[in-house]
C-alpha cells in the first residue's frame, strides 16, 4: 500500500512539473489589437472571438480587444510589429496595415484587380495563395487563424461627385500610410495625404482633407461619414481582407487544447464577421437607401467609366505586381477570370 501511495505521489509530482511551465506562462489578460470602434462588424468580430475563447476555455484565457488602435499609439502601420514583439497577443487586422511589413499583402490593394468579385477573393484565401500568405506571416512571427473582411473600399468626398479620373484632380484624399495607395491616387491626379485612421474624422471636419476611401458597411455607416462627406462613388477599387492572428510568442506558450479552441473560435468569428461586412452589398437597394436617407449623393460607375480608372492606374498595378511577386498576382488574376467566366456562362444560360 505504502508503495502505491509513493508511486501515486511521484506520478502527481511529475505531472505537475510537466504541466507547470505551460500553466505558469498563461497571462491574466491577452491583448488584442483592433484599429476601429467596437460598433462596426470589424469590432464586433473581434469581440465575438474574445467572448467565444473566454467561454470555451472556462475563463482560462481572457482576451481583451483594445479598440481604436490603443495598443499601437498612433501609427497603424506599426501593428504587425506589436505582434512580432508580443506587445499584442492577438489582432484582427487589415492586410493594408500590415502590408508595409509583409509586401505580399499588397496583392489585395492592386487597383481594380478584384472589382467586386468576392468569390475570387474567397477562392484565393481558401487556396494555395491564402496558405502561402499564412506561411509568410508565420515566418515573420504571426500565426494567422482566419480571414475576415473590411470590404471593398469606396471613395467619399465633400467637394463633388466622382465619375471620371478628372473629377479627382487636386482633391486631397486621405490614404493609409502604405505607399501603394499614395501611388494609386497620384496616378489619378488626386493629392493623397497619408494619415492614421484615428485622425481622419477631424481632418475631414476641418477640411484638412476632402475625402477618404473605406468600405461602406464597416466604416461609412458606423462612422456616419455623411456628416463630413456628401459624395460617394462605388468603384470597388481595392479589397481589404482582415486577418485574425496571434503573436507567435503567445501562441507557442499555449497548450495544444487551448490552441485548438482558439483556432476554432477564430474561424467561427471570421465567418460571421465576413458575412456581416458583406451584408447589403454595394448595389443592394436597402443599403444605398441608408446612404441616401442621410443625404449622400451616390455615383455608380458604368463599365466604360470604370475602365477609365483602370487604365490610369495600370502603371501602378504593373510596378507593384513585380514587388508583390508575379506568381501571387497571376494566381489572383486567374481566380478573377474564372469567376467572371462562370458568371458570363450563367448569364448566357439564363438568357436562353
Ligand atoms: O485606416 C483605414 O482606412 C482602415 C480603418 O480601413 C484601416 O485600418 C485599413
GROMACS .gro file of C-alpha atoms and ligand atoms in nm, residues 35-36 42 76 94 96-97 150 153 174 176 197 213-214 219 240, ligand 1:
model
   25
   35UNK     CA    1  -0.791   4.965  -3.535
   36UNK     CA    2  -1.158   5.060  -3.529
   42UNK     CA    3  -1.485   4.454  -3.766
   76UNK     CA    4  -0.148   5.186  -3.761
   94UNK     CA    5  -0.641   4.485  -4.201
   96UNK     CA    6  -0.335   4.709  -4.558
   97UNK     CA    7  -0.191   4.798  -4.218
  150UNK     CA    8  -1.328   4.507  -4.403
  153UNK     CA    9  -1.312   5.034  -5.047
  174UNK     CA   10  -0.667   6.072  -4.705
  176UNK     CA   11  -0.345   5.479  -4.516
  197UNK     CA   12  -0.739   5.639  -3.912
  213UNK     CA   13  -1.181   5.570  -4.909
  214UNK     CA   14  -1.323   5.289  -4.695
  219UNK     CA   15  -1.677   5.222  -4.192
  240UNK     CA   16  -0.942   4.490  -4.770
  353LIG     O1   17  -0.739   5.326  -4.188
  353LIG     C1   18  -0.828   5.277  -4.257
  353LIG     O2   19  -0.872   5.331  -4.358
  353LIG     C2   20  -0.887   5.145  -4.215
  353LIG     C3   21  -0.967   5.165  -4.089
  353LIG     O3   22  -0.969   5.095  -4.314
  353LIG     C4   23  -0.773   5.052  -4.192
  353LIG     O4   24  -0.736   5.022  -4.083
  353LIG     C5   25  -0.704   4.999  -4.312
   0.00000   0.00000   0.00000
